[in-house]
Amino acid sequence: MDHLLERLNPQQRDAVLTIDGPLLIIAGAGSGKTGVITTRIAYMLSRGIPPESILAMTFTNKAAGEMKERVKEILGEGAGKTASALTISTFHAFGLSVLRRYGRLLGYRPNFTVYDTGDQVALLKEAARELRIDPEELEVYNLLQLFSGIKTERITWQDERWYAMLNPSGKSSQDKSGEEPSRGAGSISTFQELYRSYQEHLITFNAVDFDDLIMQPLTLFREHPKVQGHYADLYRYVLVDEFQDTSTPQYNLLYQIAREWKNVCVVGDDDQSIYSWRGADYSNIERFEKDFLRVKEIKLERNYRSTGGILSAANAVISNNTNRKEKALWTQIDGGNLLELSFPDDDGAEASFIAEKIKLRAYQESLAYDSFGILIRTNSQARVIEEALLEADIPYRMSGGQSFFQRKEIKDIAGYLRIILNPDDDVSLLRTINTPRRGIGRRTVEALHEIADERKISLYSAITLAVHREVDHSIGKGPLGALEEYLELTARYQERFSESKHLAATTERLATEIDYWGYLVQEFQKSERAAKAKWKNIGFFIRSIDRYEQNPDVLEPTLQGYLNRISLQTRDELSPEEAAGKVNLMTIHAAKGLEFDVVFLAGVEEGIIPHQRAVEESEGNLEEERRLFYVAITRARQQLYMTSCRRRQVQGEMIEAVPSPFIEEIPAELMLKTLADPTAGVEMPEDPFAALKAHFGS
DNA sequence: CCCGGGCTGTCTCCC
DNA sequence: ACAGCCCGGG
């Protein structure tokens, strides 16, 4: 322990040693924050604080896993058990565990399902269909954002600025083909009705959405003080990382847990707050100072990551923001290379510039590919870059895009698992009822809906009624037989999953029994490769279930435990092994907390960063976009390349592009403006590794 | 009544 | 260019 403390600077050491009372750590980018947090936890344990009484909240599941690993490392041999007894999780995962334990007090049956965004969309469309509102006329994603705001009490129904965004001018008002639309989809009362229906359906389906994972535990704590007391009593030491990105309900949850012992340490950096669109509010820092009296504040301002030049550029950019805690990040690392800005002709040229440059530098400086990061503002920028990397034979990983678990083929199989666990989950039922095809089409599903809507029961119950002829219906003989088989299949696997404790093997059997492979072959007749790739993913999925079952940290592996876990994994987070030796391509959001020797920031153009929709939405968003730019810059250790295309392909069309206004906020003397060709004036051998190979004789 | 082949709008960021 | 949806054949 002592030697660890010696390695820290005075502020860091203070942060580690202050374990009692409220503590606010303002940790600038690259200030060694993660090390401080993990050392602090290890220090607490070394002082004899039981691991069960420590709660640490992180921002992503990956961060939680890594924190646990690092604490284990610090503690050394034989401390695995101690580390496992710590509670380290995201707010959402924590809320989920509370609901799993006490949800029945709120009326949840123990097998409830967690809906991700895709499920929410499906549910909303269902609700609309039932209210005879044309889903075509709804901007479902915007509407879900509105509902989220309502649920988390961030906005009220009176808040008019939201409606503007839900009524895109000139679109919904034009009726096609002169026919009356089924219902006006743009009025407040319609939205309210939809919201109510959305909520009712969640309850009927025994399902929760992400916001429920925070809001329901709060309700639980309010209505059952004993439960609140249990948690408040248990967690005598609480720590929150990325505090600037906590939302108000998350803060409230934290407060309910920490207010008793008040040993609460929050770590954050207001300059890196980049999630306000999902409710993050860094004014929680001020609330914290008011709610917990005599808060000790420690600022970590020494940066150990970046060269002086990069840091100066970052500082200059962020100083344009008003309303921030004054900070003076400094470094002892010298100025380093200038930042480089170039202007490729189009996004294709940008991509090949990046690929070439990586190849060249990897060769010239023997840099490993994983020391490069390519940052993008939107996922749509990824494709061209991926193509260039493939073309150049550069191994890479795109992270932060669609999660593995959100792929269609995975959601299909997971849909079966979900319906087996919770038959009332209509969203999963609709997904699986005719996938693979079993002859149940639109009409049959409509007939089932009629039965279900009338009685306010789930579709699964409706099927049961129909199959057992306990209700009048118009379903034909063929489809009815198919429905019966579907019922039998799910019932059979309900039994198998409860009997056999081997989840992975049972899932494999299920995939075989429904002949998912045959379905893939059928669906992808034109591309056997596509079918094979998807089947391979199913294999990965089954192995991931197996890993879950084998994981010693999971005390009692269950189908529900697994499904809950994956529903919180909304983005691909690669393990260190998977990422080794690969160039990292990701959005700026996904890059928060990471660092690379060489960083490429692609698309530094007006409309991309700052993003057009962000600035249109509200004036205040410009500062958040600037913080995003700041986060991007501060990911770089040695060198930062920025590219601003002259033209760019947007939705198939080539448009003229203009450099981002943020570029002008970087002092000119820190930046080198270059032409696009990276190889200009440098000789590249045919095989970049020929010289090395010759040298080492391999 | 179901299925496959053509057509259309689409993308900000994510627990 | 890609997923989700509409329409005519079986």
XYZ file of C-alpha atoms (C1' of nucleotides) in Angstrom:
723
model
C 0.000 0.000 0.000
C 2.665 2.492 1.021
C 4.614 2.223 -2.188
C 1.400 2.940 -4.081
C 0.823 6.081 -2.088
C 4.349 7.236 -2.756
C 3.706 7.254 -6.448
C 0.896 9.769 -6.108
C 1.169 13.545 -6.173
C 0.014 15.423 -3.059
C -3.512 16.097 -4.322
C -3.941 12.531 -5.489
C -2.717 11.223 -2.157
C -5.108 13.518 -0.325
C -7.946 12.151 -2.469
C -6.987 8.578 -1.643
C -6.599 9.144 2.087
C -9.786 11.137 2.604
C -12.295 8.372 3.067
C -14.659 9.832 5.641
C -17.137 12.575 4.891
C -18.294 14.114 1.635
C -15.569 14.624 -0.933
C -15.663 16.251 -4.338
C -12.804 15.479 -6.664
C -12.552 17.657 -9.745
C -10.375 15.537 -11.977
C -9.171 17.133 -15.174
C -8.563 15.080 -18.292
C -5.579 12.758 -17.934
C -5.061 13.554 -14.264
C -4.741 9.939 -13.194
C -8.290 9.718 -11.975
C -8.808 6.000 -12.471
C -5.655 5.227 -10.529
C -6.801 7.446 -7.698
C -10.199 5.799 -7.481
C -8.886 2.260 -7.512
C -6.115 3.052 -5.067
C -8.664 4.718 -2.840
C -10.825 1.602 -2.785
C -7.808 -0.589 -2.116
C -6.787 1.752 0.675
C -10.220 1.541 2.255
C -10.061 -2.234 2.175
C -6.587 -2.199 3.679
C -7.985 -0.136 6.532
C -10.378 -2.956 7.283
C -13.525 -1.552 5.766
C -15.606 -4.563 4.701
C -16.009 -4.749 0.913
C -19.762 -5.331 1.279
C -20.192 -1.815 2.601
C -18.571 -0.148 -0.390
C -20.607 0.934 -3.388
C -18.990 2.375 -6.508
C -20.967 3.725 -9.437
C -19.376 3.849 -12.848
C -20.559 5.120 -16.165
C -20.298 1.971 -18.267
C -20.320 -1.733 -17.596
C -16.848 -1.934 -19.002
C -15.568 0.677 -16.559
C -17.126 -1.308 -13.721
C -15.382 -4.478 -14.827
C -12.044 -2.746 -15.210
C -12.284 -1.081 -11.851
C -12.846 -4.423 -10.206
C -9.886 -5.890 -12.059
C -7.589 -3.077 -11.035
C -8.570 -3.302 -7.410
C -7.845 -7.014 -7.593
C -4.425 -6.314 -9.063
C -3.552 -3.820 -6.379
C -4.653 -6.127 -3.600
C -2.646 -8.937 -5.117
C -2.903 -12.679 -4.707
C -5.773 -14.186 -2.831
C -7.838 -11.019 -2.715
C -10.163 -12.053 -5.497
C -12.871 -12.850 -3.034
C -12.594 -9.508 -1.310
C -12.819 -7.662 -4.608
C -15.824 -9.724 -5.648
C -17.699 -8.620 -2.584
C -17.498 -4.981 -3.665
C -20.520 -3.519 -5.398
C -19.243 -1.836 -8.539
C -21.818 -1.152 -11.190
C -23.581 1.412 -13.309
C -26.596 3.245 -11.928
C -28.820 1.234 -14.210
C -27.362 -2.119 -13.228
C -27.675 -1.123 -9.596
C -31.307 -0.081 -10.066
C -31.970 -3.386 -11.763
C -30.552 -5.345 -8.860
C -32.755 -3.377 -6.472
C -35.816 -4.166 -8.580
C -34.925 -7.803 -8.828
C -34.725 -7.967 -5.127
C -37.658 -5.790 -4.085
C -39.615 -5.250 -7.297
C -42.486 -7.401 -6.089
C -43.304 -4.645 -3.590
C -44.184 -2.530 -6.623
C -46.119 -5.297 -8.339
C -43.413 -6.616 -10.634
C -43.361 -10.343 -11.055
C -39.851 -11.726 -10.615
C -39.385 -12.616 -14.276
C -39.772 -9.083 -15.617
C -38.055 -8.057 -18.830
C -35.874 -5.012 -19.483
C -36.701 -3.196 -22.717
C -33.981 -1.488 -24.677
C -34.549 1.264 -27.215
C -35.464 -1.134 -29.991
C -38.046 -2.819 -27.791
C -39.401 0.575 -26.787
C -39.912 1.486 -30.421
C -41.794 -1.741 -31.019
C -43.901 -1.167 -27.923
C -44.709 2.394 -28.902
C -45.817 1.280 -32.349
C -48.055 -1.292 -30.725
C -49.577 1.311 -28.466
C -50.154 3.576 -31.456
C -51.748 0.814 -33.458
C -54.146 0.112 -30.649
C -55.136 3.775 -30.403
C -55.547 3.830 -34.169
C -52.781 6.335 -34.638
C -50.749 5.897 -37.762
C -47.208 5.061 -36.599
C -45.963 6.543 -39.861
C -46.887 9.957 -38.605
C -44.990 9.645 -35.388
C -41.384 10.449 -34.970
C -40.897 7.534 -32.668
C -37.396 8.355 -31.521
C -38.273 11.929 -30.679
C -41.421 10.771 -28.988
C -39.502 8.300 -26.862
C -37.156 11.095 -25.912
C -40.182 13.114 -24.833
C -41.550 10.190 -22.838
C -38.201 9.719 -21.197
C -38.193 13.374 -20.195
C -41.684 13.058 -18.766
C -40.902 9.887 -16.875
C -37.714 11.248 -15.352
C -39.483 14.516 -14.535
C -37.010 16.456 -16.590
C -39.812 18.078 -18.550
C -43.538 18.583 -18.118
C -46.428 18.317 -20.540
C -46.574 22.094 -20.507
C -43.055 22.358 -21.827
C -43.782 23.549 -25.319
C -40.348 23.588 -26.839
C -40.555 19.807 -27.169
C -43.575 19.849 -29.370
C -41.882 21.866 -32.061
C -39.452 19.062 -32.553
C -42.234 16.501 -32.764
C -44.050 18.320 -35.532
C -41.650 18.512 -38.425
C -43.004 21.285 -40.617
C -44.606 20.303 -43.881
C -44.472 16.561 -43.377
C -47.209 15.296 -41.140
C -49.735 17.846 -42.391
C -49.710 16.532 -45.924
C -52.139 13.696 -46.300
C -51.187 11.255 -48.925
C -53.745 10.135 -51.488
C -56.370 12.436 -50.025
C -57.593 9.894 -47.546
C -58.200 11.026 -43.999
C -55.457 9.874 -41.676
C -56.731 7.652 -38.942
C -56.010 10.277 -36.297
C -54.173 13.547 -35.934
C -50.846 12.517 -34.480
C -49.571 15.893 -33.418
C -51.593 17.141 -30.451
C -50.623 17.153 -26.820
C -53.588 15.051 -25.778
C -52.616 12.397 -28.314
C -49.108 12.274 -26.898
C -50.481 11.989 -23.390
C -52.790 9.225 -24.420
C -49.950 7.417 -26.103
C -47.754 7.810 -23.071
C -50.435 6.390 -20.824
C -50.897 3.471 -23.151
C -47.139 2.940 -23.330
C -46.986 2.778 -19.538
C -49.966 0.457 -19.240
C -48.456 -1.897 -21.758
C -45.179 -2.021 -19.893
C -47.079 -3.138 -16.823
C -49.172 -5.709 -18.707
C -46.010 -7.091 -20.295
C -44.219 -7.194 -16.952
C -41.470 -5.091 -18.471
C -39.414 -2.048 -17.528
C -37.554 0.458 -19.662
C -34.193 2.019 -18.839
C -35.728 4.994 -17.070
C -37.726 2.662 -14.850
C -34.453 1.199 -13.643
C -33.767 4.501 -11.904
C -37.260 5.814 -11.247
C -38.812 2.650 -9.824
C -36.134 2.155 -7.157
C -36.747 5.774 -6.162
C -40.454 5.056 -5.842
C -39.611 1.946 -3.911
C -37.415 3.902 -1.515
C -40.145 6.501 -1.040
C -42.943 4.018 -0.416
C -40.908 1.539 1.567
C -38.550 3.409 3.891
C -37.343 0.080 5.225
C -35.889 -0.806 1.845
C -34.257 2.588 1.573
C -32.936 2.072 5.074
C -31.492 -1.271 4.136
C -29.387 0.173 1.349
C -28.459 3.341 3.201
C -27.333 1.251 6.113
C -25.448 -1.281 4.048
C -23.407 1.114 1.947
C -21.383 3.116 4.381
C -18.985 4.232 1.660
C -20.185 5.438 -1.689
C -18.189 6.545 -4.694
C -19.404 7.925 -8.011
C -17.225 8.211 -11.092
C -18.055 10.503 -14.055
C -20.247 12.468 -11.710
C -20.738 15.244 -14.277
C -22.798 12.804 -16.309
C -25.273 11.807 -13.630
C -28.883 12.785 -14.159
C -31.079 14.278 -11.487
C -32.908 11.013 -10.691
C -29.577 9.236 -10.486
C -28.384 11.894 -8.105
C -31.538 11.448 -6.032
C -30.889 7.742 -5.835
C -27.354 8.406 -4.748
C -28.592 10.852 -2.147
C -31.047 8.350 -0.712
C -28.251 5.877 -0.227
C -25.490 8.174 0.973
C -27.337 10.663 3.105
C -27.105 8.542 6.217
C -23.386 7.963 6.469
C -22.332 10.837 4.236
C -19.125 9.079 3.311
C -19.565 9.873 -0.296
C -16.945 10.715 -2.846
C -17.885 12.002 -6.269
C -15.364 12.365 -9.057
C -16.011 14.413 -12.124
C -14.993 17.066 -14.576
C -17.582 19.571 -15.700
C -15.600 20.143 -18.897
C -16.227 16.565 -19.922
C -19.970 16.582 -19.485
C -21.237 15.297 -22.827
C -24.455 13.460 -22.050
C -26.949 16.224 -21.322
C -29.219 14.878 -24.057
C -29.923 11.923 -21.898
C -30.492 13.929 -18.779
C -26.983 14.432 -17.445
C -26.794 17.652 -15.492
C -23.493 18.799 -14.123
C -25.192 21.269 -11.847
C -25.536 18.186 -9.665
C -22.049 19.191 -8.568
C -23.587 22.285 -6.957
C -26.454 20.296 -5.502
C -23.963 17.951 -3.972
C -22.184 20.830 -2.285
C -25.487 22.055 -0.844
C -26.886 18.680 0.194
C -23.788 17.432 1.935
C -22.424 20.125 4.152
C -18.722 20.771 4.563
C -17.750 19.120 1.334
C -14.047 18.831 0.884
C -12.913 19.700 -2.605
C -9.771 18.419 -4.279
C -8.680 19.437 -7.738
C -6.480 17.192 -9.806
C -4.977 19.537 -12.341
C -1.761 17.921 -13.327
C -2.081 16.094 -16.603
C 0.094 13.039 -17.108
C -1.195 12.167 -20.509
C -0.657 14.696 -23.241
C 2.160 16.813 -24.602
C 2.216 20.516 -23.786
C 0.983 21.429 -27.242
C -2.065 19.208 -27.113
C -2.925 20.386 -23.637
C -2.561 24.062 -24.578
C -4.859 23.546 -27.533
C -7.428 21.811 -25.328
C -7.228 24.516 -22.666
C -7.632 27.249 -25.268
C -10.698 25.605 -26.749
C -12.482 24.916 -23.494
C -11.824 28.420 -22.130
C -14.455 29.632 -24.611
C -17.125 28.003 -22.503
C -18.857 30.093 -19.868
C -20.261 28.515 -16.742
C -17.483 26.155 -15.779
C -15.338 25.526 -12.788
C -12.070 27.333 -13.330
C -9.249 24.877 -13.840
C -5.665 25.142 -14.892
C -4.490 21.879 -16.332
C -0.758 21.681 -16.669
C 1.818 19.135 -17.707
C 5.535 18.604 -17.472
C 5.641 16.789 -20.748
C 7.245 19.090 -23.331
C 5.465 20.720 -26.240
C 5.780 17.787 -28.602
C 4.731 17.840 -32.210
C 2.357 20.423 -33.586
C -1.254 19.440 -34.086
C -1.851 18.713 -37.741
C -4.857 19.822 -39.689
C -5.438 18.768 -43.267
C -8.137 19.254 -45.856
C -8.879 16.113 -47.847
C -11.009 16.502 -50.971
C -13.790 14.310 -49.656
C -14.582 11.728 -46.996
C -13.080 8.984 -49.118
C -9.797 10.860 -49.306
C -10.008 11.544 -45.587
C -10.363 7.852 -44.877
C -7.433 6.844 -47.039
C -5.344 9.655 -45.569
C -5.958 8.234 -42.113
C -5.238 4.685 -43.205
C -2.039 5.651 -45.010
C -0.838 7.774 -42.157
C -1.394 4.973 -39.687
C 0.443 2.533 -41.887
C 3.329 4.908 -42.324
C 3.709 5.776 -38.670
C 3.266 2.219 -37.535
C 6.124 1.322 -39.854
C 8.423 4.268 -39.239
C 8.095 4.300 -35.481
C 7.245 0.658 -34.841
C 4.033 1.744 -33.205
C 1.511 -0.961 -32.393
C -1.816 -0.536 -34.127
C -3.637 -0.277 -30.844
C -1.839 2.966 -30.062
C -3.965 4.698 -32.718
C -7.449 6.016 -32.153
C -9.773 7.316 -34.831
C -12.556 9.444 -33.406
C -15.765 10.333 -35.154
C -18.762 12.370 -34.121
C -21.446 10.170 -35.667
C -21.600 6.497 -36.440
C -22.380 7.266 -40.059
C -18.796 8.433 -40.508
C -17.526 4.970 -39.723
C -18.292 3.122 -42.925
C -15.903 4.917 -45.274
C -13.128 4.715 -42.722
C -13.707 1.028 -42.147
C -13.469 0.424 -45.861
C -10.174 2.277 -46.075
C -8.746 0.320 -43.151
C -9.821 -2.963 -44.720
C -8.358 -1.892 -48.023
C -5.071 -1.045 -46.335
C -5.065 -4.325 -44.440
C -5.013 -2.597 -41.085
C -6.609 -4.551 -38.243
C -9.193 -2.458 -36.449
C -12.149 -2.622 -34.126
C -15.135 -0.375 -34.247
C -16.562 0.011 -30.807
C -19.550 1.905 -29.597
C -21.608 1.135 -32.639
C -24.496 -1.237 -32.513
C -23.974 -3.711 -29.755
C -23.501 -7.338 -30.606
C -26.613 -8.063 -28.600
C -28.673 -5.695 -30.735
C -28.030 -7.564 -33.947
C -31.099 -9.008 -35.500
C -30.053 -12.634 -35.305
C -29.102 -12.288 -31.641
C -32.293 -10.467 -30.775
C -34.215 -13.243 -32.504
C -32.760 -15.979 -30.328
C -32.770 -13.773 -27.253
C -36.415 -13.070 -28.067
C -37.156 -16.753 -27.621
C -35.343 -16.783 -24.311
C -37.293 -13.752 -23.202
C -40.679 -15.135 -24.171
C -39.797 -18.379 -22.414
C -38.907 -16.487 -19.274
C -41.735 -13.966 -19.437
C -44.561 -15.060 -21.754
C -46.386 -11.768 -21.250
C -43.652 -9.910 -23.078
C -45.568 -9.019 -26.240
C -42.620 -7.365 -27.903
C -40.629 -10.585 -27.809
C -43.667 -12.580 -28.811
C -44.184 -10.524 -31.941
C -40.531 -10.867 -32.762
C -40.515 -14.652 -32.475
C -44.009 -15.686 -33.479
C -43.148 -15.997 -37.158
C -39.342 -16.065 -37.109
C -38.450 -18.572 -38.452
C -41.556 -18.568 -40.620
C -44.204 -20.904 -39.392
C -47.176 -19.609 -41.341
C -48.448 -16.987 -38.942
C -49.065 -13.782 -40.838
C -50.532 -10.359 -40.422
C -54.144 -11.410 -40.253
C -53.564 -13.963 -37.551
C -51.639 -11.491 -35.454
C -54.407 -8.936 -35.908
C -56.969 -11.450 -34.732
C -54.835 -12.151 -31.671
C -54.587 -8.450 -30.963
C -58.344 -8.149 -31.008
C -58.635 -10.841 -28.400
C -55.862 -9.368 -26.270
C -56.888 -5.708 -26.470
C -60.455 -6.424 -25.542
C -59.489 -8.324 -22.430
C -56.366 -6.349 -21.588
C -54.288 -9.476 -21.594
C -51.026 -10.332 -23.271
C -50.821 -11.887 -26.709
C -49.505 -15.087 -25.238
C -52.614 -15.411 -23.095
C -54.700 -14.593 -26.160
C -53.031 -17.427 -28.045
C -53.749 -19.772 -25.190
C -57.422 -18.816 -25.265
C -57.606 -19.181 -29.029
C -55.863 -22.526 -29.134
C -58.054 -23.942 -26.403
C -61.125 -22.535 -28.182
C -62.164 -20.587 -25.153
C -62.897 -17.610 -27.313
C -64.488 -16.848 -30.674
C -62.003 -16.044 -33.357
C -61.494 -15.989 -37.078
C -58.123 -17.711 -37.194
C -57.810 -20.347 -39.868
C -56.942 -23.945 -39.260
C -53.361 -23.754 -40.513
C -52.310 -20.742 -38.464
C -54.095 -22.109 -35.413
C -52.072 -25.290 -35.628
C -48.921 -23.198 -35.914
C -49.930 -21.234 -32.832
C -50.440 -24.427 -30.926
C -46.974 -25.597 -31.893
C -45.561 -22.263 -30.787
C -47.238 -22.654 -27.398
C -45.907 -26.152 -27.033
C -42.423 -25.102 -28.007
C -42.274 -22.315 -25.450
C -43.833 -24.448 -22.748
C -41.363 -27.238 -23.430
C -38.423 -24.896 -23.104
C -39.794 -23.271 -20.011
C -39.519 -26.671 -18.478
C -36.102 -27.415 -19.917
C -34.673 -24.137 -18.719
C -36.005 -24.644 -15.236
C -34.842 -28.241 -15.037
C -31.467 -28.189 -16.697
C -29.054 -25.801 -15.152
C -27.112 -25.683 -18.354
C -28.362 -22.552 -20.067
C -25.952 -22.514 -23.001
C -26.637 -26.102 -24.037
C -30.369 -25.595 -23.750
C -30.175 -22.483 -25.900
C -28.182 -24.363 -28.484
C -30.808 -27.047 -28.557
C -33.484 -24.421 -29.008
C -31.671 -22.812 -31.935
C -31.395 -26.197 -33.563
C -34.971 -27.164 -32.895
C -36.423 -24.034 -34.487
C -33.951 -24.609 -37.342
C -32.615 -21.098 -37.237
C -29.853 -22.097 -39.607
C -32.413 -23.201 -42.174
C -34.124 -19.876 -41.735
C -30.905 -17.976 -42.352
C -30.183 -19.960 -45.493
C -33.681 -19.218 -46.696
C -33.478 -15.518 -45.896
C -30.058 -14.984 -47.388
C -30.260 -17.057 -50.500
C -28.134 -14.551 -52.345
C -25.372 -14.467 -49.833
C -24.286 -17.639 -48.174
C -21.556 -15.595 -46.542
C -24.090 -13.419 -44.754
C -25.995 -16.458 -43.530
C -22.821 -18.071 -42.249
C -21.692 -14.893 -40.505
C -24.998 -14.674 -38.696
C -24.938 -18.297 -37.678
C -21.450 -17.741 -36.372
C -22.811 -14.888 -34.269
C -25.345 -17.276 -32.798
C -22.383 -19.425 -31.832
C -20.738 -16.443 -30.122
C -23.975 -15.750 -28.344
C -24.204 -19.269 -26.993
C -20.604 -19.092 -25.877
C -21.309 -15.838 -24.107
C -24.064 -17.607 -22.171
C -21.576 -20.290 -21.324
C -19.046 -17.731 -20.097
C -21.746 -16.187 -17.954
C -22.515 -19.557 -16.415
C -18.859 -20.231 -15.725
C -18.182 -16.795 -14.265
C -17.268 -17.251 -10.591
C -18.508 -13.743 -9.810
C -22.016 -14.802 -10.721
C -23.228 -16.636 -7.684
C -26.360 -18.082 -9.159
C -26.555 -18.011 -12.951
C -30.106 -17.834 -14.238
C -31.750 -17.151 -17.538
C -33.100 -13.932 -16.155
C -29.729 -12.913 -14.811
C -28.197 -13.383 -18.215
C -30.953 -11.608 -20.116
C -30.884 -8.685 -17.714
C -27.182 -8.418 -18.118
C -27.216 -8.283 -21.889
C -30.089 -5.853 -22.030
C -27.861 -3.340 -20.260
C -25.105 -3.894 -22.750
C -26.112 -1.482 -25.414
C -22.754 -0.999 -26.972
C -19.874 -3.187 -27.913
C -17.203 -2.927 -25.318
C -14.237 -4.945 -26.344
C -12.133 -6.698 -23.826
C -8.447 -5.768 -23.697
C -7.541 -9.041 -25.436
C -9.908 -8.370 -28.300
C -8.602 -4.858 -28.739
C -4.934 -5.802 -28.672
C -3.062 -4.949 -31.839
C -6.005 -3.198 -33.434
C -6.660 0.380 -34.422
C -9.543 1.820 -32.413
C -12.368 3.404 -34.325
C -15.112 4.925 -32.223
C -17.367 7.871 -31.551
C -16.090 10.624 -29.299
C -18.722 9.671 -26.751
C -17.425 6.135 -26.636
C -13.838 7.392 -26.306
C -14.418 9.167 -23.031
C -12.033 7.799 -20.441
C -9.681 6.328 -23.055
C -6.364 7.553 -24.415
C -4.158 6.854 -27.447
C -0.668 7.841 -28.535
C -1.929 9.093 -31.850
C -5.466 10.348 -32.352
C -7.213 11.151 -35.611
C -10.262 13.328 -35.372
C -12.243 12.935 -38.569
C -14.821 15.322 -39.953
C -13.863 18.485 -38.082
C -16.489 20.327 -40.056
C -19.371 22.618 -39.424
C -22.483 20.490 -39.042
C -20.562 17.482 -37.780
C -18.841 19.011 -34.798
C -20.699 21.025 -33.694
C -23.419 18.772 -34.956
C -26.116 20.470 -36.970
C -29.005 18.971 -35.042
C -27.425 19.836 -31.744
C -27.120 23.537 -32.553
C -30.573 23.631 -34.133
C -32.075 22.149 -31.027
C -30.823 24.837 -28.691
C -28.212 27.510 -28.332
C -26.806 25.974 -25.165
C -25.834 22.833 -26.984
C -22.927 24.626 -28.610
C -21.032 24.478 -25.342
C -21.642 20.773 -25.045
C -20.369 20.289 -28.589
C -17.278 22.220 -27.582
C -16.805 19.930 -24.615
C -17.077 17.038 -26.999
C -14.330 18.586 -29.100
C -12.319 19.067 -25.915
C -12.776 15.430 -24.928
C -11.587 14.394 -28.385
C -8.437 16.507 -28.212
C -7.525 15.329 -24.744
C -7.583 11.656 -25.765
C -4.222 12.145 -27.498
C -0.908 11.516 -25.778
C 1.608 12.321 -28.489
C -0.091 13.573 -31.557
C -3.407 14.812 -32.852
C -4.434 14.843 -36.494
C -7.576 16.608 -37.544
C -9.192 16.390 -40.933
C -11.740 18.706 -42.445
C -13.093 17.589 -45.792
C -13.804 19.986 -48.625
C -16.737 17.882 -49.729
C -18.573 15.046 -48.096
C -21.045 12.393 -49.114
C -24.191 12.759 -47.021
C -27.003 10.285 -47.613
C -25.737 9.512 -51.047
C -25.267 13.124 -52.066
C -21.991 15.043 -52.319
C -22.174 18.317 -50.432
C -19.702 21.140 -49.873
C -18.230 21.166 -46.385
C -16.854 23.994 -44.254
C -14.224 23.641 -41.498
C -15.535 23.595 -37.934
C -15.561 26.959 -36.157
C -13.800 25.264 -33.246
C -10.620 25.077 -35.288
C -10.200 28.815 -34.972
C -10.212 28.499 -31.209
C -6.915 26.628 -31.329
C -3.971 29.057 -31.295
C -2.471 29.060 -34.767
C 1.075 28.542 -33.539
C 0.129 25.122 -32.130
C -1.144 23.850 -35.422
C 0.310 22.825 -38.737
C -2.004 23.019 -41.709
C -0.981 20.482 -44.294
C -2.115 19.074 -47.585
C -3.838 15.744 -47.578
C -1.191 13.425 -48.958
C 0.578 11.760 -46.044
C 3.164 10.012 -48.158
C 4.372 13.171 -49.852
C 8.140 13.111 -49.684
C 8.407 9.812 -47.836
C 9.493 6.543 -49.374
C 7.308 3.566 -48.563
C 8.646 0.117 -49.397
C 6.254 -2.360 -50.973
C 6.078 -4.454 -47.857
C 6.412 -2.115 -44.912
C 7.683 -4.918 -42.722
C 10.202 -6.288 -45.206
C 13.056 -4.453 -43.548
C 12.037 -5.631 -40.103
C 11.553 -9.178 -41.224
C 14.969 -9.163 -42.880
C 16.443 -7.727 -39.741
C 15.014 -10.340 -37.451
C 15.321 -13.084 -40.016
C 11.745 -14.308 -39.683
C -53.777 -15.820 -46.310
C -48.567 -16.030 -46.399
C -44.213 -14.958 -48.849
C -40.533 -12.738 -51.575
C -39.091 -9.055 -54.492
C -39.022 -4.147 -55.275
C -39.200 0.533 -53.119
C -38.377 4.495 -49.791
C -36.707 7.450 -46.128
C -32.599 7.603 -43.250
C -28.652 9.117 -39.129
C -26.287 12.379 -33.307
C -24.578 10.812 -29.069
C -26.306 5.684 -25.455
C -27.450 3.343 -20.082
C -26.246 2.401 -49.836
C -29.567 -0.441 -45.885
C -33.347 -1.587 -43.210
C -38.335 -1.660 -42.954
C -42.685 -1.755 -45.608
C -45.941 -2.449 -49.560
C -47.827 -5.233 -53.195
C -48.812 -9.013 -56.472
C -48.063 -14.262 -57.010
C -48.779 -18.935 -55.117
